[in-house]
Short mmCIF file of C-alpha atoms in Angstrom, two decimals:
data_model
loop_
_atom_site.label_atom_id
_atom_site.label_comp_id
_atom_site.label_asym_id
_atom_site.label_seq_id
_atom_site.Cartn_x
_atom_site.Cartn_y
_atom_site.Cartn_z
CA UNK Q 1 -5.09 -26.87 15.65
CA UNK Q 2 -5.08 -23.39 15.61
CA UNK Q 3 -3.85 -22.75 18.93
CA UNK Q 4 -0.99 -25.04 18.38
CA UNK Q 5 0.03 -23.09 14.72
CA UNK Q 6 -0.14 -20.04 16.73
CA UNK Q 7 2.29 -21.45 19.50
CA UNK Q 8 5.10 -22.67 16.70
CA UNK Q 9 4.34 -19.29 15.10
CA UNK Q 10 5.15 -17.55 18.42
CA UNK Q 11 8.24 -19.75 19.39
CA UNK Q 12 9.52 -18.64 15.85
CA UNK Q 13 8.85 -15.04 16.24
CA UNK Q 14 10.90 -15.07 19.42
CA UNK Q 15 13.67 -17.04 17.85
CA UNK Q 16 14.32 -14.65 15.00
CA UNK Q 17 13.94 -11.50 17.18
CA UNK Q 18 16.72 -12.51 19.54
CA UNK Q 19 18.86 -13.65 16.55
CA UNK Q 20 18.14 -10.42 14.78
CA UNK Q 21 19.41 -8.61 18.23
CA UNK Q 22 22.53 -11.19 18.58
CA UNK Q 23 23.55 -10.45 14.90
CA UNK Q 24 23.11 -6.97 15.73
CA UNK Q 25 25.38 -6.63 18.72
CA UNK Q 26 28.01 -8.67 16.82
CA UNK Q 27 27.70 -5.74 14.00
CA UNK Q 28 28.33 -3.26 16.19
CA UNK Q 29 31.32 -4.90 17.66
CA UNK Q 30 32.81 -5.25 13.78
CA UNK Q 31 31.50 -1.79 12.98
CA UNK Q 32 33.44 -0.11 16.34
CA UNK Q 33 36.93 -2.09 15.63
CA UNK Q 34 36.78 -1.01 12.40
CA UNK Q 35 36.28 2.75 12.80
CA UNK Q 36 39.13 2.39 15.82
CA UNK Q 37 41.09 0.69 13.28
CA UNK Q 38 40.78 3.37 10.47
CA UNK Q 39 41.51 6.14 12.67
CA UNK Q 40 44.68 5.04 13.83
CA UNK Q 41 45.80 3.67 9.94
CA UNK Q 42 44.76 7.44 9.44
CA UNK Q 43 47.26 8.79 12.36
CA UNK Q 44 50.20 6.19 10.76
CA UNK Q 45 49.46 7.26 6.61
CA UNK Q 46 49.78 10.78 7.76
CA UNK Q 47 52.65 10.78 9.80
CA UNK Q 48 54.92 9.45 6.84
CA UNK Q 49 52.52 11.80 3.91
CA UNK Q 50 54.30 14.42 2.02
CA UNK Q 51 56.05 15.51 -0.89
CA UNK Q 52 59.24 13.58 1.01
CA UNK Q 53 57.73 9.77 1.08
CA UNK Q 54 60.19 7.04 0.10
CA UNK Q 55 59.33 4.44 -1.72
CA UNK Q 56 60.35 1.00 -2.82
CA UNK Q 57 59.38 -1.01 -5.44
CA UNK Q 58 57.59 -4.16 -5.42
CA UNK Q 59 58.06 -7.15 -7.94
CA UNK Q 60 54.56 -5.93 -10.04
CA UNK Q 61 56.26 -3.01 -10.14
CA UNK Q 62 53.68 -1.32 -7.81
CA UNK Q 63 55.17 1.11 -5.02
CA UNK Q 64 55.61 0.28 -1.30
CA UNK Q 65 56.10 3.04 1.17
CA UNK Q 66 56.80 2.58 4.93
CA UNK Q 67 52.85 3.79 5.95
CA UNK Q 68 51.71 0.32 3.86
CA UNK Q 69 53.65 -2.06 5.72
CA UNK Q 70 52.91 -0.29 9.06
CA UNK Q 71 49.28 -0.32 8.56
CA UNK Q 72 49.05 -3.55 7.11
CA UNK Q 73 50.70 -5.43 10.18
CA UNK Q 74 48.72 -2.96 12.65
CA UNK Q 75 45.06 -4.10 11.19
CA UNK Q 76 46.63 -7.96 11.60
CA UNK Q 77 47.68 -7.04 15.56
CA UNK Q 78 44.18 -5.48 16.36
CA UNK Q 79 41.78 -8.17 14.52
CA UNK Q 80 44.33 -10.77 16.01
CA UNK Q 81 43.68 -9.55 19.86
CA UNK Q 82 40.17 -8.45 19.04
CA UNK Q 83 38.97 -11.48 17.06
CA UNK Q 84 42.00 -14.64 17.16
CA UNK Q 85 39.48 -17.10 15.03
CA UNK Q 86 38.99 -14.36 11.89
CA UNK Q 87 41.84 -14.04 9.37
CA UNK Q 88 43.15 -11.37 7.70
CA UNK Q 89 43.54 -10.73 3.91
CA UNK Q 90 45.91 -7.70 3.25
CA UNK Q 91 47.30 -6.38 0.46
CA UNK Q 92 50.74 -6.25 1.68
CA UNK Q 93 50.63 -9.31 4.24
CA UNK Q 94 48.15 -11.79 5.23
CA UNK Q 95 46.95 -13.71 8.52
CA UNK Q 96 44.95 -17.10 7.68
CA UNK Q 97 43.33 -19.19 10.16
CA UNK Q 98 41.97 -22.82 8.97
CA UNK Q 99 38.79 -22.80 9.17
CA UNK Q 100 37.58 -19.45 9.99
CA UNK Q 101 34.44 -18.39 8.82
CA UNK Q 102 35.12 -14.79 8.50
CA UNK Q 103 37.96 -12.59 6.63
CA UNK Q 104 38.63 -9.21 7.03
CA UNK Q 105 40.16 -8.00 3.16
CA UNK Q 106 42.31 -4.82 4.18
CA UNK Q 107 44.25 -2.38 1.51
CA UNK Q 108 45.87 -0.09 3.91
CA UNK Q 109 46.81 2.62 1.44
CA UNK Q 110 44.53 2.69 -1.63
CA UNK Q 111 46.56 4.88 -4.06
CA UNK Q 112 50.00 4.41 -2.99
CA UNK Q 113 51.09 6.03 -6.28
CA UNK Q 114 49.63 9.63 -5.90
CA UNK Q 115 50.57 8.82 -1.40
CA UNK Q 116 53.68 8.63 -2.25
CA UNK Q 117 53.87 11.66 -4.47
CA UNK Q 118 52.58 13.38 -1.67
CA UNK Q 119 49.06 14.08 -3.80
CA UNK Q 120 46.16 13.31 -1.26
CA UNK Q 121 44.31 11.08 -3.25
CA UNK Q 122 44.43 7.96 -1.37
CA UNK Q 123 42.15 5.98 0.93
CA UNK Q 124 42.08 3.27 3.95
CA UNK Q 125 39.61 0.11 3.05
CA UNK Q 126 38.50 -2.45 5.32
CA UNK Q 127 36.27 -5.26 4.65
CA UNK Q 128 34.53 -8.14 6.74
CA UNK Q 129 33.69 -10.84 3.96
CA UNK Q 130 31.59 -13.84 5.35
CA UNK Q 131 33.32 -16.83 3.77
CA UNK Q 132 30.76 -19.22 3.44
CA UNK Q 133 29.80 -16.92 0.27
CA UNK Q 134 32.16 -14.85 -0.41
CA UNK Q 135 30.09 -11.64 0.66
CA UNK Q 136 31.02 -8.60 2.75
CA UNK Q 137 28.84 -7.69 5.44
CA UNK Q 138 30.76 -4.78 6.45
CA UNK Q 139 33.04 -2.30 4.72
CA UNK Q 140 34.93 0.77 5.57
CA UNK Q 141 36.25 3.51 3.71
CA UNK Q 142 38.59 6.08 5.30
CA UNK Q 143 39.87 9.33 3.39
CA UNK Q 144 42.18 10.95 6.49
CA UNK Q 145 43.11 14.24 4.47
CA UNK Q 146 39.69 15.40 3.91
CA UNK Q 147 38.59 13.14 7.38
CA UNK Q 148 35.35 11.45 5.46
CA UNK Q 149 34.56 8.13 7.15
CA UNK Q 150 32.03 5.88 4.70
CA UNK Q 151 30.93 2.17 5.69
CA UNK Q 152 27.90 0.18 5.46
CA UNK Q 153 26.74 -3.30 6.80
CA UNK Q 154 24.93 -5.52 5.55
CA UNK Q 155 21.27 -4.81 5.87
CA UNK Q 156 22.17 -1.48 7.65
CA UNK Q 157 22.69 1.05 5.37
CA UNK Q 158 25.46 2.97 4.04
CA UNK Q 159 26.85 6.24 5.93
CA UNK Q 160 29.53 9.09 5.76
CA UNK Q 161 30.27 10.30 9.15
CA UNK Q 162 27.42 9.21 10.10
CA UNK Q 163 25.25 10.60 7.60
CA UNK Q 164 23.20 8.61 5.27
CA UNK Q 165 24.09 8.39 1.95
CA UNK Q 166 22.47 7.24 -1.62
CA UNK Q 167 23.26 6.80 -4.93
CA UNK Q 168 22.59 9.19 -7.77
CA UNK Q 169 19.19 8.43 -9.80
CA UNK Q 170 20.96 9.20 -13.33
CA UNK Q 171 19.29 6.88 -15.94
CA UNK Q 172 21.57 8.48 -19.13
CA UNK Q 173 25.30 8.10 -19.05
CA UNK Q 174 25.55 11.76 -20.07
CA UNK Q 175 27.23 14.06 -18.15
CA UNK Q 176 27.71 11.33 -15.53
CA UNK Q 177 31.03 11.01 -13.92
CA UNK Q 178 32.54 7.45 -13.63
CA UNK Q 179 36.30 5.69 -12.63
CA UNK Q 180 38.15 3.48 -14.74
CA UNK Q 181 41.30 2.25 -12.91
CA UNK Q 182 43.17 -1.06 -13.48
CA UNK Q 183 44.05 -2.77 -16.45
CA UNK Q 184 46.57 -5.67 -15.73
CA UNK Q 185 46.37 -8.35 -17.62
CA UNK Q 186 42.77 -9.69 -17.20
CA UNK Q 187 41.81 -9.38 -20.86
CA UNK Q 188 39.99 -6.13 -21.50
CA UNK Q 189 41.00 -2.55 -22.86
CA UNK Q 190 41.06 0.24 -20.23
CA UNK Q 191 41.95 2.46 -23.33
CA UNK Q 192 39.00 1.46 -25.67
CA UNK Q 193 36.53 1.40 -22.88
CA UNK Q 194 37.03 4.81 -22.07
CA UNK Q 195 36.61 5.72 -25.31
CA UNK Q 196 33.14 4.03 -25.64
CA UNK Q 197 32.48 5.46 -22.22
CA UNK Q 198 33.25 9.29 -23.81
CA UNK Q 199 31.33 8.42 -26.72
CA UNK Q 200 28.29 7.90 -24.56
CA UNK Q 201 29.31 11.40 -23.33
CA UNK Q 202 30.37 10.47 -19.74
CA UNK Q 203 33.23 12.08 -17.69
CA UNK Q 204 35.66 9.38 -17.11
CA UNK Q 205 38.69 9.71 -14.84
CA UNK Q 206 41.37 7.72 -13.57
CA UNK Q 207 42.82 8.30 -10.28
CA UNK Q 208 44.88 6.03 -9.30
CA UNK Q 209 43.08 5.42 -6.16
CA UNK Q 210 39.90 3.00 -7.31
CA UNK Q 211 38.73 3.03 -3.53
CA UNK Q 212 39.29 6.50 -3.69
CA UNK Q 213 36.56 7.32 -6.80
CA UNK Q 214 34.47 4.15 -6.35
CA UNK Q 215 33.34 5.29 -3.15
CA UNK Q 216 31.77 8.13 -4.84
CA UNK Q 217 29.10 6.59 -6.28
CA UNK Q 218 27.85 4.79 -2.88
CA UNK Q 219 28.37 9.06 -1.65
CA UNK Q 220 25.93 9.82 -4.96
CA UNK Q 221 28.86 12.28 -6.77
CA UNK Q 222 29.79 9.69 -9.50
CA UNK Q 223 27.46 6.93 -11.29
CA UNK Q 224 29.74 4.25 -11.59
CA UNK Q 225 33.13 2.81 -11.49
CA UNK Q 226 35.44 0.03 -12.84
CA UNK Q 227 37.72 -1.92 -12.00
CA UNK Q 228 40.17 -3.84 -14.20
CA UNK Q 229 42.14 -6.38 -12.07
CA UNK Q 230 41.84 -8.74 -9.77
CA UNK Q 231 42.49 -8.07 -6.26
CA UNK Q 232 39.72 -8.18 -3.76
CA UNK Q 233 40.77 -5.34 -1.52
CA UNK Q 234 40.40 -3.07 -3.90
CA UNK Q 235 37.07 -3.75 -4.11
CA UNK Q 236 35.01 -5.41 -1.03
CA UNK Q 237 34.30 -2.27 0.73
CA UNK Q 238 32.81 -0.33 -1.96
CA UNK Q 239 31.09 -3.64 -3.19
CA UNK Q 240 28.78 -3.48 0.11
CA UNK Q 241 28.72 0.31 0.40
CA UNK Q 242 27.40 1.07 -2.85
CA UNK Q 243 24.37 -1.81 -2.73
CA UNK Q 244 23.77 -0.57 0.68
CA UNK Q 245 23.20 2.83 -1.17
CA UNK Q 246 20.93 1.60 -3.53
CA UNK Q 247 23.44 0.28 -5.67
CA UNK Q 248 24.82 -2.57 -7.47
CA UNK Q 249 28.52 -4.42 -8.03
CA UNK Q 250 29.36 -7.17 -9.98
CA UNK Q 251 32.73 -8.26 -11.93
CA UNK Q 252 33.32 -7.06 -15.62
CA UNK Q 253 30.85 -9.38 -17.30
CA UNK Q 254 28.42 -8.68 -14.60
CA UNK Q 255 28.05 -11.75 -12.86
CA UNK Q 256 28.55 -12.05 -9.02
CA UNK Q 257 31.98 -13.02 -7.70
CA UNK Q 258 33.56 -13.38 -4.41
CA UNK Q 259 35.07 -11.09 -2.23
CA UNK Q 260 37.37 -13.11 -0.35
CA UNK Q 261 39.67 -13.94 -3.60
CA UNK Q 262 40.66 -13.05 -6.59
CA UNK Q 263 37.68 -12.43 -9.28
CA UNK Q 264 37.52 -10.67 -12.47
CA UNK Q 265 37.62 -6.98 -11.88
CA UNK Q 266 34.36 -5.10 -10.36
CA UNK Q 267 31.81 -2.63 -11.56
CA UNK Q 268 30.09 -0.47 -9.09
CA UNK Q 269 27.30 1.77 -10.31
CA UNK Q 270 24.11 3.93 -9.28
CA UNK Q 271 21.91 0.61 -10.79
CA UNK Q 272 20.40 2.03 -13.50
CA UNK Q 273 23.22 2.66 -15.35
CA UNK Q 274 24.33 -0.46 -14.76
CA UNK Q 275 23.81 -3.06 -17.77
CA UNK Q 276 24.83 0.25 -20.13
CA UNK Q 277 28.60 0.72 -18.81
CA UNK Q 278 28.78 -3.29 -18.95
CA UNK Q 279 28.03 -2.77 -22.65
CA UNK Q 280 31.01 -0.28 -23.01
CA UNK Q 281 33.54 -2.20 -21.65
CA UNK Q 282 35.76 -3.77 -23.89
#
């Protein structure tokens, strides 16, 4: 009897170790497409960066520069040769495949408005959301004027250029620093929940760039961040970087959502501050 539990235990053992190395090689793959994919999207946003950028106008009245639709359709080409079965979810234009399980959720320039004031606030974000829940398993953050590279996978850790990173351990919303971007539509106050926010005595900024300040707290320089809209790629990357830094992201009423659709906003925080900025938004 013994011998036999020991066999089945065995057998399992082996199972799970080489699907622990298979889902690791297929990680790596992502993980290496992705970073080749940023730093090219980084070569294209700068070419057309500076005080010059033209812009259009899109129908949310939103800008569009040349850089978004160029990097946009350049993530599609390369997931498209690299992976044909994934789709693509970008902010600008999408690639869907029936039935694939996973989704990469792209915003190709985070902070078009300050990019296209030539004001370097502005990110790349790339996402690989697993479909069958929603949940990203890898995310990407790329800053190309100060050259910071952040991403995370699931299970793995989060990193800027390679270094690991963590979120801060503030327990008191004093002195904290936090970012409040959004507010379309979706039914709270961006105006009165920074208020509450300031009352608690936190720095609160908004820059425009969500990606650009919600990566921050997964990098352990601010303690949270929120989001008031809808999109996903604003948020799927700095969902998974900031839990894999010992954080925690959930939508404005602080339940879970999905990452592969639209959802009700996002906070990101250190954790512990977590259920506190929940109770000053508004």
């Amino acid at each position: 009897m013994n011998s036999r539990f020991y066999l089945i235990l065995s057998q399992i053992t082996h199972h799970c170790f080489w699907i622990s190395k298979w889902y690791s090689f297929f990680m790596e793959q992502y993980l290496k497409l992705a970073q080749e994919i940023a730093h090219s999207s980084a070569e294209i946003a700068l070419k057309y960066f500076g005080f010059d950028t033209k812009e259009t106008w899109k129908s949310d009245n939103t800008p569009l520069t040349q850089a978004d639709t160029e990097i946009n359709s350049f993530v599609i080409k390369k997931i498209k040769e690299k992976y044909p079965d994934h789709s693509v979810q970008g902010e600008e234009e999408s690639m869907k495949k029936e039935g694939s399980r996973y989704i990469w959720v792209c915003d190709p320039i985070d902070g078009t408005m300050p990019y296209s004031l030539g004001l370097p606030t502005f990110t790349f974000s790339l996402a690989l959301v697993d479909q069958t829940d929603g949940q990203p398993i890898l995310g990407l953050v790329n800053d190309p004027i100060l050259k910071n590279m952040y991403w995370a996978t699931k299970g793995g850790g989060a990193f800027r250029n390679g270094t690991k990173i963590s979120v801060t351990t503030d327990s008191d919303l004093k002195n904290t620093y936090l970012e409040l971007d959004g507010g379309r539509n979706i039914g709270f106050s961006k105006t009165i929940t920074m208020e509450a926010l300031r009352n608690k005595n936190a720095k609160v900024m908004s820059l425009l760039s969500f990606v650009y300040g919600a990566v921050q707290v997964a990098n352990g320089k601010f303690s949270g961040a929120i989001f008031m809209n809808k999109h996903a790629h604003d948020v799927a990357a700095v969902k998974i970087l900031a839990e894999e830094a010992g954080g925690k992201a959930t939508d404005l009423k602080g339940n879970e959502r999905r990452y592969d659709t639209e959802g009700l906003g996002c906070v990101i925080s250190n954790g512990k501050l977590h259920s506190e900025i929940l109770n000053c938004i508004k």
